[in-house]
Amino acid sequence: MINPSAPTAVAAQDKIIKDFEAANPDITVKKTNRAVDAHKDALRTSIGTSAAPDIYDYWAGPGLGGELVKNGASADLTSYYTQYKWDSRFTDAALGPAKQYGGYNGVPWKLNGEAMFYNKALFQKAGITKLPTTIDELNDAAAKLKAAGITPIQFGGTVNWHVMRLLDTFLEGYCGSATFDKLVTNQANWGQEECVSKSFTNLQKWSKDYFNSGFIGINNDESSSLFYTGKAAMALEGDWFNANIKDNAKAEDFGVFPLPTGTGRMYGFEQAMYITKDSKKQDAAAKFLDFMMSTAVQKETVGTFSTQSVNKEVKAAATDELSKSWDGIFKNAKGLYMNNDQNLSQSQTTEYWRIQNLVATGGLDPANAGAEFQKFLDSSK
């Protein structure tokens, strides 16, 4: 499994295993935790060999989990979805990534959503009385903030994935969900879709006019301090950011709204538990995953691994406005569009970030960005 960042999450994983083994004394579960990069390397070298695990934890995006599905590492779990009624257990947003390759690959266990946090006082100062529901309205809000002398949004450019979130959002908003999915699965041409040029053009506009000055030379932690201290009005972050705000500011001063793409899909990423295709213990593995994602276990652990459970019967115990807002974002999501560093392969992601940064810093005409990326995709086929 991928290492959780919190010791309490590791302890929760261990308790799940202990409770399962107590209820199923004929099955032994051995868990190995690894850091992110070590986990990727270990799976790539062990899958298909006798060293492969029966169950592996992985990100569900096409560039990561999908790569292993494509290479035949994952078992199709359709029969287990029928046996355990998993199809009706999970939220639509959580279930989508498991069904995206045909059949059912993996069982969703951890879903993080991303949205736009905002400073209420700064929005009021800029005269923004209605939260944006489209990209055009988001553009208008940024323009109003700038006109009021406020930095509209903070980003840290040294970690490429931070700015990437905004570019991904423009692509989903301007291209629509169907074209977005075709682009990231190489079924549409980045150089021939007008919405791609429009997205890169808007990115350049935002980086030039609306980002914090010097964004390209700082990281996300440094830029987030601008948000906590009221020096930037918006932050594109995930549900984990609730805790960051509570640690650094007054949570009641901030709100959060869904990214206004107009597609209804939530931006985020998922981790799933996959059963290895060559495993001789698939029945036992499925039984463990059924236990892990059961309503009882999910009720016990909700909030430990993410703010929301993938199990639709389990509701988060929201006690503040930010948490309640996240309840609505997850509940109303009509599916999920993933971060492109989850959708694209590692080499494709590196090129995507290179072009993104060139556009954001004025080094590449946004009209040529899509064709530049497509050229890389074509050369690496």
mmCIF file of N, CA and C in Angstrom, residues 1 9-33 55 273 287-289 291-293 297 300-301 305:
data_model
loop_
_atom_site.group_PDB
_atom_site.id
_atom_site.type_symbol
_atom_site.label_atom_id
_atom_site.label_comp_id
_atom_site.label_asym_id
_atom_site.label_seq_id
_atom_site.Cartn_x
_atom_site.Cartn_y
_atom_site.Cartn_z
ATOM 1 N N MET A 1 0.842 -1.195 0.000
ATOM 2 C CA MET A 1 0.000 0.000 0.000
ATOM 3 C C MET A 1 0.878 1.247 0.000
ATOM 4 N N ALA A 9 -3.645 7.056 10.226
ATOM 5 C CA ALA A 9 -4.149 6.315 9.073
ATOM 6 C C ALA A 9 -3.481 4.942 8.972
ATOM 7 N N VAL A 10 -2.193 4.876 9.290
ATOM 8 C CA VAL A 10 -1.495 3.583 9.302
ATOM 9 C C VAL A 10 -2.123 2.670 10.357
ATOM 10 N N ALA A 11 -2.391 3.239 11.523
ATOM 11 C CA ALA A 11 -3.004 2.461 12.597
ATOM 12 C C ALA A 11 -4.400 1.972 12.199
ATOM 13 N N ALA A 12 -5.130 2.808 11.473
ATOM 14 C CA ALA A 12 -6.468 2.411 11.022
ATOM 15 C C ALA A 12 -6.389 1.253 10.030
ATOM 16 N N GLN A 13 -5.405 1.298 9.131
ATOM 17 C CA GLN A 13 -5.220 0.180 8.195
ATOM 18 C C GLN A 13 -4.933 -1.109 8.959
ATOM 19 N N ASP A 14 -4.055 -1.010 9.933
ATOM 20 C CA ASP A 14 -3.681 -2.205 10.712
ATOM 21 C C ASP A 14 -4.885 -2.765 11.466
ATOM 22 N N LYS A 15 -5.726 -1.880 11.978
ATOM 23 C CA LYS A 15 -6.913 -2.347 12.714
ATOM 24 C C LYS A 15 -7.897 -3.059 11.780
ATOM 25 N N ILE A 16 -8.060 -2.530 10.565
ATOM 26 C CA ILE A 16 -8.945 -3.187 9.591
ATOM 27 C C ILE A 16 -8.476 -4.627 9.354
ATOM 28 N N ILE A 17 -7.184 -4.790 9.166
ATOM 29 C CA ILE A 17 -6.631 -6.129 8.915
ATOM 30 C C ILE A 17 -6.832 -7.027 10.132
ATOM 31 N N LYS A 18 -6.556 -6.497 11.307
ATOM 32 C CA LYS A 18 -6.698 -7.282 12.542
ATOM 33 C C LYS A 18 -8.146 -7.733 12.727
ATOM 34 N N ASP A 19 -9.090 -6.819 12.500
ATOM 35 C CA ASP A 19 -10.513 -7.154 12.665
ATOM 36 C C ASP A 19 -10.947 -8.182 11.626
ATOM 37 N N PHE A 20 -10.445 -8.041 10.392
ATOM 38 C CA PHE A 20 -10.819 -8.999 9.339
ATOM 39 C C PHE A 20 -10.288 -10.389 9.677
ATOM 40 N N GLU A 21 -9.048 -10.453 10.107
ATOM 41 C CA GLU A 21 -8.454 -11.763 10.432
ATOM 42 C C GLU A 21 -9.175 -12.411 11.621
ATOM 43 N N ALA A 22 -9.631 -11.596 12.551
ATOM 44 C CA ALA A 22 -10.368 -12.150 13.690
ATOM 45 C C ALA A 22 -11.689 -12.765 13.233
ATOM 46 N N ALA A 23 -12.312 -12.142 12.232
ATOM 47 C CA ALA A 23 -13.582 -12.653 11.718
ATOM 48 C C ALA A 23 -13.388 -13.768 10.692
ATOM 49 N N ASN A 24 -12.178 -13.856 10.147
ATOM 50 C CA ASN A 24 -11.873 -14.857 9.113
ATOM 51 C C ASN A 24 -10.530 -15.525 9.443
ATOM 52 N N PRO A 25 -10.513 -16.388 10.463
ATOM 53 C CA PRO A 25 -9.242 -16.967 10.930
ATOM 54 C C PRO A 25 -8.521 -17.838 9.901
ATOM 55 N N ASP A 26 -9.193 -18.209 8.816
ATOM 56 C CA ASP A 26 -8.542 -19.017 7.781
ATOM 57 C C ASP A 26 -7.802 -18.158 6.759
ATOM 58 N N ILE A 27 -7.874 -16.829 6.894
ATOM 59 C CA ILE A 27 -7.211 -15.929 5.936
ATOM 60 C C ILE A 27 -6.225 -15.028 6.676
ATOM 61 N N THR A 28 -4.996 -14.958 6.175
ATOM 62 C CA THR A 28 -3.970 -14.073 6.740
ATOM 63 C C THR A 28 -3.670 -12.951 5.744
ATOM 64 N N VAL A 29 -3.653 -11.730 6.226
ATOM 65 C CA VAL A 29 -3.374 -10.573 5.374
ATOM 66 C C VAL A 29 -2.021 -9.988 5.786
ATOM 67 N N LYS A 30 -1.108 -9.896 4.827
ATOM 68 C CA LYS A 30 0.203 -9.294 5.075
ATOM 69 C C LYS A 30 0.282 -7.988 4.296
ATOM 70 N N LYS A 31 0.520 -6.892 4.993
ATOM 71 C CA LYS A 31 0.542 -5.563 4.365
ATOM 72 C C LYS A 31 1.969 -5.026 4.280
ATOM 73 N N THR A 32 2.302 -4.428 3.136
ATOM 74 C CA THR A 32 3.578 -3.735 2.977
ATOM 75 C C THR A 32 3.296 -2.299 2.570
ATOM 76 N N ASN A 33 3.759 -1.338 3.347
ATOM 77 C CA ASN A 33 3.626 0.082 3.010
ATOM 78 C C ASN A 33 4.904 0.587 2.345
ATOM 79 N N ILE A 55 -3.176 -8.259 -3.782
ATOM 80 C CA ILE A 55 -3.904 -6.986 -3.890
ATOM 81 C C ILE A 55 -2.861 -5.879 -3.977
ATOM 82 N N MET A 273 -8.096 -0.456 -4.835
ATOM 83 C CA MET A 273 -7.425 -1.706 -4.495
ATOM 84 C C MET A 273 -7.679 -2.698 -5.640
ATOM 85 N N LYS A 287 -12.936 -11.023 -0.625
ATOM 86 C CA LYS A 287 -13.613 -11.041 0.681
ATOM 87 C C LYS A 287 -13.037 -9.964 1.599
ATOM 88 N N PHE A 288 -11.712 -9.801 1.559
ATOM 89 C CA PHE A 288 -11.087 -8.761 2.380
ATOM 90 C C PHE A 288 -11.527 -7.371 1.911
ATOM 91 N N LEU A 289 -11.544 -7.136 0.599
ATOM 92 C CA LEU A 289 -11.926 -5.818 0.089
ATOM 93 C C LEU A 289 -13.391 -5.522 0.384
ATOM 94 N N PHE A 291 -14.911 -6.497 3.035
ATOM 95 C CA PHE A 291 -14.893 -6.101 4.450
ATOM 96 C C PHE A 291 -14.374 -4.671 4.596
ATOM 97 N N MET A 292 -13.295 -4.368 3.918
ATOM 98 C CA MET A 292 -12.657 -3.051 4.044
ATOM 99 C C MET A 292 -13.590 -1.915 3.611
ATOM 100 N N MET A 293 -14.371 -2.165 2.565
ATOM 101 C CA MET A 293 -15.257 -1.118 2.047
ATOM 102 C C MET A 293 -16.700 -1.276 2.552
ATOM 103 N N VAL A 297 -17.092 -0.693 8.459
ATOM 104 C CA VAL A 297 -15.680 -0.269 8.501
ATOM 105 C C VAL A 297 -15.523 1.159 7.990
ATOM 106 N N GLU A 300 -16.414 3.655 10.555
ATOM 107 C CA GLU A 300 -15.387 3.741 11.590
ATOM 108 C C GLU A 300 -14.183 4.562 11.138
ATOM 109 N N THR A 301 -13.913 4.576 9.829
ATOM 110 C CA THR A 301 -12.683 5.210 9.340
ATOM 111 C C THR A 301 -12.908 6.492 8.552
ATOM 112 N N PHE A 305 -8.822 8.629 6.071
ATOM 113 C CA PHE A 305 -8.078 8.563 4.811
ATOM 114 C C PHE A 305 -8.452 9.703 3.856
#
